[in-house]
Amino acid sequence: MGLNSERIGRDNLSFILRRVHVVGPQSRSDLTSLLGLNRTTIGSLVRQLESRSLVEEQQMSSSGLPGRPSHVVRVRSDAHLVLALEIQVDSMAVGLFGLGGSLVRSRRIASDPREVGPDETIAQLLGAAREFITDDDRDRIVGVGVGVVGLVRSVDGVVRLGPNLGWTDVPLGAMVRSGLGLDVNVRVGNEADLGGLAEYLRGAARGIDDAIYVSGEVGLGGGIIVKGQLLAGAHGFAGEIGHAVVNPTGMRCACGATGCWETEVGEQALLRAAGITADGNPRRAVNQILEAAASGQPVARAAVEHVGRWLGIGLSSFVNAFNPGVVVFGGLFGRLEPLVEGIVWEELERRALLACRENLAIRPGRYGIDAALYGAAELAFEPLLADPTLAPARGPQSAGSSGRRKTSVVANR
Ligand SMILES: [Zn+2]
């Protein structure tokens, strides 16, 4: 096979695997018309993916109609796994996922990165991961994805700045790579970008190719999807909408500037609006405010509405700039959304251009606090989806296999 036809073959394998991974089971005839190839070629491509334990085929004969039986191709979610890791401001998580976005299991634990610093935080994360995966899992892991609340440089997975973690220039990708001892790709992405990716591929923004994901906890992260792709910028730092200035006479932000959007809508803003100084457990205080607001308690209600108003004020600029089909609220904002939907719309109607907002939908996210963990799994599968021949072949088709594992540290948004 020449180099060119080898590449075309790989691209076709990639198309089929990505399609069944993201969209779900496909009939052979769907694939035939999608790829514009004949049935024999599709059959051969599917067999190659089967030989690498990436897909399986089922014969569907239930229609009772005459003619050739239909074959349905679906992912095998058990043979190849990815490890997803996540670092937030007050917790960290580990998860194992199979193809098709299927969660095997996950675990979230409390943490305090600000208190213990980056080295200890990453050591805790790696310790949790090592404890979490069994020997059997280890043999099946084909990639690692890491989500972190900070600005991640695409080329090497360095966290240039994590304002709410207190991190500057932390080589997270390299540290995870060397600390885990798994000879697989490690990719690092920004937490809100990965949350946006998960909500776009399988969640509240599914099927809408222009979307904005706005995730709030301590800070505010944004993931912007343009024509089905995450907006990365020149070096991977795009989407930092939480640091857009909305109130120049407002509060000082963790990034050093004054009046960033996140200073008006993050957890601290909600607590401040409710007149609460929660040093011990801000998350519990936030939960109490949300519950009280839902039951109509006036002070909590006013605090939630204050945050909702600033959410709408900030959002109007991004609706004008990106004309999204959907805005998905994740994390704290996902829980806030039902309480503040009317106020957010009030501000959008006052400030966003009619043409930019007239077909807009606003929804809470599907994945809640775990959105970035699901997105990290997608990031970790990306090398295999791009080149399914990275999975080892068995049987007669193993000749020419490029082997299962490719070693590199790649960061991505
Ligand atoms: Zn800021």
mmCIF file of C-alpha atoms and ligand atoms in Angstrom, residues 163 242-244 253-258 260-263, ligand 1:
data_model
loop_
_atom_site.group_PDB
_atom_site.id
_atom_site.type_symbol
_atom_site.label_atom_id
_atom_site.label_comp_id
_atom_site.label_asym_id
_atom_site.label_seq_id
_atom_site.Cartn_x
_atom_site.Cartn_y
_atom_site.Cartn_z
ATOM 1 C CA PRO A 163 -5.696 32.375 39.183
ATOM 2 C CA GLY A 242 -14.602 35.096 33.102
ATOM 3 C CA HIS A 243 -11.900 37.754 32.882
ATOM 4 C CA ALA A 244 -13.816 40.032 30.553
ATOM 5 C CA CYS A 253 -10.088 39.671 40.623
ATOM 6 C CA ALA A 254 -7.704 36.781 41.407
ATOM 7 C CA CYS A 255 -6.091 37.476 38.001
ATOM 8 C CA GLY A 256 -4.981 40.922 39.205
ATOM 9 C CA ALA A 257 -7.422 42.990 37.154
ATOM 10 C CA THR A 258 -10.500 44.771 38.491
ATOM 11 C CA CYS A 260 -13.820 40.797 35.782
ATOM 12 C CA TRP A 261 -17.111 39.019 35.090
ATOM 13 C CA GLU A 262 -16.280 36.276 37.605
ATOM 14 C CA THR A 263 -16.003 38.796 40.443
HETATM 15 ZN ZN ZN B 1 -9.908 38.368 36.266
#
